[in-house]
PDB file of C-alpha atoms in Angstrom:
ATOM      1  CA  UNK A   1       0.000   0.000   0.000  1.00 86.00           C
ATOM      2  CA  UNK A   2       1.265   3.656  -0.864  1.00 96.00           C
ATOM      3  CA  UNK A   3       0.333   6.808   0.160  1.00 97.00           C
ATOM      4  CA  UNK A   4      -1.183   7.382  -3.095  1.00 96.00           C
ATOM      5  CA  UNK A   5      -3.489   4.412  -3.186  1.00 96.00           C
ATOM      6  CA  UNK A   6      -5.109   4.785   0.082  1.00 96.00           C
ATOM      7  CA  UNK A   7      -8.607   5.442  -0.721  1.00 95.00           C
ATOM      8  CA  UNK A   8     -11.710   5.701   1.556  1.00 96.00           C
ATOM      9  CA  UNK A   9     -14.100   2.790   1.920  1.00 95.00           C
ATOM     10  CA  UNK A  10     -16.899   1.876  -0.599  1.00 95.00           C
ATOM     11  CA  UNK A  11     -20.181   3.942   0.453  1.00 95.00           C
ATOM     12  CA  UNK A  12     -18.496   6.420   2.774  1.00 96.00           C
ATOM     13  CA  UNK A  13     -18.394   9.866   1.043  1.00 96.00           C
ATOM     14  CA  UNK A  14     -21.377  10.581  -1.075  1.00 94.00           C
ATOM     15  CA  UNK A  15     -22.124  13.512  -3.010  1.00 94.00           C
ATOM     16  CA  UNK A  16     -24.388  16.377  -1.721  1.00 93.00           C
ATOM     17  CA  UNK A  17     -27.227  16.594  -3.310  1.00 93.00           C
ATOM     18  CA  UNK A  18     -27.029  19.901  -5.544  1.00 94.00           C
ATOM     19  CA  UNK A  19     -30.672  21.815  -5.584  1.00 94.00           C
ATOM     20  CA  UNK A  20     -31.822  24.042  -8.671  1.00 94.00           C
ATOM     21  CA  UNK A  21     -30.463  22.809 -10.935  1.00 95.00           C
ATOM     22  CA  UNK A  22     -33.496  22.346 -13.476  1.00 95.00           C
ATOM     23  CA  UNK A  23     -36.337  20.290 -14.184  1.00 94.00           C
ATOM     24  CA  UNK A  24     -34.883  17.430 -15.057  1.00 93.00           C
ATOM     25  CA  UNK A  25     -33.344  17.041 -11.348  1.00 92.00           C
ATOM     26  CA  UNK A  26     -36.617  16.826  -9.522  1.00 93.00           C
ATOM     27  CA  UNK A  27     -35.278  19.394  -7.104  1.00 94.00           C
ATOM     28  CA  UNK A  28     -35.247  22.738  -9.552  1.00 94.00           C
ATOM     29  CA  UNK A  29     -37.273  25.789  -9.576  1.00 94.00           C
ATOM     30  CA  UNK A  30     -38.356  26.183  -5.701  1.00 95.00           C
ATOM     31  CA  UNK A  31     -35.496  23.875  -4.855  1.00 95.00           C
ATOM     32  CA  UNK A  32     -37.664  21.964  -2.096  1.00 94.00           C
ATOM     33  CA  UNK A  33     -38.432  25.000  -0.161  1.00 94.00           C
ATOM     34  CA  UNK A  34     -42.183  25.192  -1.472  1.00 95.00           C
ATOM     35  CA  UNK A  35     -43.442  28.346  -2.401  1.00 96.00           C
ATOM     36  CA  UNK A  36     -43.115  32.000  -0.864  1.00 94.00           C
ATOM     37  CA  UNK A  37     -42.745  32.770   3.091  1.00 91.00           C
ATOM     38  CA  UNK A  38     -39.947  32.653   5.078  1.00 89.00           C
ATOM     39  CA  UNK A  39     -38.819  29.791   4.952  1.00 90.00           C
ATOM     40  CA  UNK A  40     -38.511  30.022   0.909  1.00 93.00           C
ATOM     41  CA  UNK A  41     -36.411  33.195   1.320  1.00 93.00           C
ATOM     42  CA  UNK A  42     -32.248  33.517   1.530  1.00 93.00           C
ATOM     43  CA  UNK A  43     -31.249  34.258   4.915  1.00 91.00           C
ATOM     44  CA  UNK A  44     -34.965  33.970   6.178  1.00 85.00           C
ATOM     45  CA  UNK A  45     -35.314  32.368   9.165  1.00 86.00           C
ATOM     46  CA  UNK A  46     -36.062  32.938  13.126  1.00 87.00           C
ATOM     47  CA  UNK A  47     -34.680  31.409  16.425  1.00 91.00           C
ATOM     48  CA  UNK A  48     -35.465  28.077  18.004  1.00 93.00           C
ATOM     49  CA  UNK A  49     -39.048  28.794  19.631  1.00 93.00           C
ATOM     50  CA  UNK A  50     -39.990  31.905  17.941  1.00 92.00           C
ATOM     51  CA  UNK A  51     -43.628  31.792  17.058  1.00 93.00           C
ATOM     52  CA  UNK A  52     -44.212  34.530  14.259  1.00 89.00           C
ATOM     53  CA  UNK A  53     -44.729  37.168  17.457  1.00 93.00           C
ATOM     54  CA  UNK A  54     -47.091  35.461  19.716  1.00 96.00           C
ATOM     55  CA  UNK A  55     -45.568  34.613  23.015  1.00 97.00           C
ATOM     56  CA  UNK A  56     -43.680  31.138  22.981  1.00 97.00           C
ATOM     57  CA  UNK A  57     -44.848  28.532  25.190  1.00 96.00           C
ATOM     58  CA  UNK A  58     -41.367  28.878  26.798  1.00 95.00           C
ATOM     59  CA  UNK A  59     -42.258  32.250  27.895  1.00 96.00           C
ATOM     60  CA  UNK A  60     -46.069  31.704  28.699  1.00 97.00           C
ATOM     61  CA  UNK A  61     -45.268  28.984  30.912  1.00 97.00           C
ATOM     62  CA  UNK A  62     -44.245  29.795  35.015  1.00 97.00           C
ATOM     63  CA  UNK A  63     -41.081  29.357  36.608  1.00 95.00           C
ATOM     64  CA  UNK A  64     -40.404  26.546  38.402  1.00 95.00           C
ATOM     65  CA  UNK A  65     -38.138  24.962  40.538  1.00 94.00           C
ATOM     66  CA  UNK A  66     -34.966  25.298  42.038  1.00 94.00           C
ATOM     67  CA  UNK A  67     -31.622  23.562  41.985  1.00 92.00           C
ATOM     68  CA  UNK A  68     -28.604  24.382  44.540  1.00 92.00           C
ATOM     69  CA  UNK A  69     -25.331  25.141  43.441  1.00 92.00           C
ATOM     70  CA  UNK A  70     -23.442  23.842  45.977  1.00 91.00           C
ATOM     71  CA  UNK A  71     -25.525  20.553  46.018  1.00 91.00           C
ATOM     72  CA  UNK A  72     -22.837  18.556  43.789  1.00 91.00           C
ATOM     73  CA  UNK A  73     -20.234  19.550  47.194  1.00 94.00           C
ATOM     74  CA  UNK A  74     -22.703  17.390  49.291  1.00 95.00           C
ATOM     75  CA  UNK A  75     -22.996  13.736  49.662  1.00 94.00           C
ATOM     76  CA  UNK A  76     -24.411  10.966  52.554  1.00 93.00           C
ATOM     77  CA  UNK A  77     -23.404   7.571  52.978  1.00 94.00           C
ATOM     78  CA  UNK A  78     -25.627   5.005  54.860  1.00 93.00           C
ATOM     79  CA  UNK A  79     -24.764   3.078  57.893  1.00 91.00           C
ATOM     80  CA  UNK A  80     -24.990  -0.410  55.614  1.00 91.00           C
ATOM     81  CA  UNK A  81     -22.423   1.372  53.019  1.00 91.00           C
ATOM     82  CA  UNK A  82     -19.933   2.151  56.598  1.00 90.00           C
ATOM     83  CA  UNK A  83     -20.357  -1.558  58.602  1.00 89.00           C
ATOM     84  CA  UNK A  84     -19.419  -2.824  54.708  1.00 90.00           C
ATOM     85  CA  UNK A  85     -16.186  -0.430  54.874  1.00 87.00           C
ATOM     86  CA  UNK A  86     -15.083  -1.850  58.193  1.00 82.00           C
ATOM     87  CA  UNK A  87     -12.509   0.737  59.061  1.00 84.00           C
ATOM     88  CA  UNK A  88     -12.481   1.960  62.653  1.00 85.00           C
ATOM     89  CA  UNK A  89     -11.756   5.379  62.143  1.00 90.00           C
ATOM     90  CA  UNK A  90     -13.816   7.109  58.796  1.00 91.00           C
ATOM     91  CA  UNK A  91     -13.266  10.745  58.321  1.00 91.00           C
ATOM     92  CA  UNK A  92     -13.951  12.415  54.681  1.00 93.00           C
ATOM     93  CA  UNK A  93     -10.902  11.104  52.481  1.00 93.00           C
ATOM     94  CA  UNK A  94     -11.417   7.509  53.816  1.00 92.00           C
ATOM     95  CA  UNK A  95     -14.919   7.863  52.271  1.00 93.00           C
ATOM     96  CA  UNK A  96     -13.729   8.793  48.916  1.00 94.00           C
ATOM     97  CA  UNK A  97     -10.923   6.806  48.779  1.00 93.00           C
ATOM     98  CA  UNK A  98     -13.485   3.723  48.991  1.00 92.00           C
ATOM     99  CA  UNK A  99     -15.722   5.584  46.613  1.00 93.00           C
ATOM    100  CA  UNK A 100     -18.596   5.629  48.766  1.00 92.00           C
ATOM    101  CA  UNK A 101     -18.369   9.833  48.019  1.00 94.00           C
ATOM    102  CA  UNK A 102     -17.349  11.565  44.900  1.00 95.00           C
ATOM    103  CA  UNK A 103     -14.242  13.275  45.016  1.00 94.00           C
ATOM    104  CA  UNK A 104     -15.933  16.367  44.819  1.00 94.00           C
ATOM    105  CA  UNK A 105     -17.890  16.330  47.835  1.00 93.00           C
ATOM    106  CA  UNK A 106     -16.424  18.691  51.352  1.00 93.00           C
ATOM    107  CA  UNK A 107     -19.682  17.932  53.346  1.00 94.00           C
ATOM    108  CA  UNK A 108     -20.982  14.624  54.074  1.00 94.00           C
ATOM    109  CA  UNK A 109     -23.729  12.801  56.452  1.00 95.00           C
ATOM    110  CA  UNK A 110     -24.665   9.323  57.423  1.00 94.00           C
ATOM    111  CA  UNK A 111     -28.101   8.866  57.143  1.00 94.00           C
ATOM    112  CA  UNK A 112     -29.846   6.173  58.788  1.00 93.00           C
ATOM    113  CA  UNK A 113     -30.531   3.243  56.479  1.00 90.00           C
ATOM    114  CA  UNK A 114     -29.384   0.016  56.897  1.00 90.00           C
ATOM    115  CA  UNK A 115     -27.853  -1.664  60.438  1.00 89.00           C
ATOM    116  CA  UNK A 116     -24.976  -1.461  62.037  1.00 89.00           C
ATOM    117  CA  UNK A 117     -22.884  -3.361  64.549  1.00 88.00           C
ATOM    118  CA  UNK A 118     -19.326  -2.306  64.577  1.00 87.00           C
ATOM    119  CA  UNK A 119     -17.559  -0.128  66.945  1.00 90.00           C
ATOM    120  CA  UNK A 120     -17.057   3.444  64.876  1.00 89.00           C
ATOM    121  CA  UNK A 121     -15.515   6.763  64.922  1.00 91.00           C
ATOM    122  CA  UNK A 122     -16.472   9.347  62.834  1.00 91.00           C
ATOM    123  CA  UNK A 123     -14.043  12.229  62.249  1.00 92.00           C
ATOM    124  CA  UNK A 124     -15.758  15.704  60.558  1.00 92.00           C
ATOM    125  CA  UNK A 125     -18.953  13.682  59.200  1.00 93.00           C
ATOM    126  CA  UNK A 126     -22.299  14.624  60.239  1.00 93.00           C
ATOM    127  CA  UNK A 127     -25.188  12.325  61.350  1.00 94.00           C
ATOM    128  CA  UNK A 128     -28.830  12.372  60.956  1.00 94.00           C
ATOM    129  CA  UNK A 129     -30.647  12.495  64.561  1.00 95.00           C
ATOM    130  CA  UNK A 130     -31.295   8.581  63.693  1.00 94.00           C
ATOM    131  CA  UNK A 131     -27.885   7.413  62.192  1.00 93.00           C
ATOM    132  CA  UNK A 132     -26.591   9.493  65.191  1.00 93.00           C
ATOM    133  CA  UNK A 133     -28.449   7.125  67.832  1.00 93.00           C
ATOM    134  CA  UNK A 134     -27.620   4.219  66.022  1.00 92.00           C
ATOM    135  CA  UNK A 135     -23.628   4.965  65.846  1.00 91.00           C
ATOM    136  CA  UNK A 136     -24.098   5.520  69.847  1.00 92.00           C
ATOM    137  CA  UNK A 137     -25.811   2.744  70.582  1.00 92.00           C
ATOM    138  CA  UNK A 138     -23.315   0.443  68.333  1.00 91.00           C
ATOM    139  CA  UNK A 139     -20.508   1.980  70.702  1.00 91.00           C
ATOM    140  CA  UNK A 140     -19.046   4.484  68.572  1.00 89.00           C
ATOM    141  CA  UNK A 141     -18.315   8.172  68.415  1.00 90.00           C
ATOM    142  CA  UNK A 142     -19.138  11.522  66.313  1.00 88.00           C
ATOM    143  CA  UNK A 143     -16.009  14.137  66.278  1.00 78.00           C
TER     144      UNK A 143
END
């Protein structure tokens, strides 16, 4: 093979197909654009969800909703994902380290789901009033 036989595959470039060009094309005269209006014109057109002056639906419809920006910073972990890490000690970077957090997360919480048995200590991670009870009453400690 040389550099001046290398040719693309069978049926991967195609021509475009060239509009106006008479009669005999099937695609002369109005060139598919049907006749008069915008549409038909050069350089006539309008932006997504314009609606020839009446109000868009975008606009006519309420606001609604909110989402936090600094939601993607949070994260919880349940107490069935920490008796599964079995690690005495858990702070933060333990968490993410066993991917139980994104690496993006700076606050986290344990939120009671699950059971747990072992003896834990929690350094900078918050609790939910339950997971909180549940961490005490397994032994361990929040710091």
């Amino acid at each position: 093979m040389q550099l001046n036989t290398i040719q693309p595959g069978a049926g991967s470039k195609h021509a475009k197909r060239r509009v106006g060009r008479g009669i005999g094309s099937g695609l002369g005269k109005t060139a598919g654009r049907g006749h008069k209006g915008q549409k038909s014109r050069a350089g006539g057109y309008h932006k997504v969800g314009f609606e020839g002056g009446q109000m868009p639906l975008q606009r006519r419809l309420p606001k609604r909703g909110f989402k936090s920006a600094s939601l993607k910073y949070n994260a919880e972990v349940t107490l069935s994902e920490l008796q599964a890490l079995g690690a005495a000690e858990v702070d933060v970077s333990t968490l993410k380290a066993a991917g139980l957090v994104p690496q993006l997360a700076k606050n986290v919480k344990v939120i009671k789901s699950g059971e747990l048995s072992a003896k834990l200590s929690l350094k900078g991670i918050g609790a939910t009033a339950g997971a909180k009870a549940a961490i005490e009453a397994a032994g361990g400690t929040l710091g």
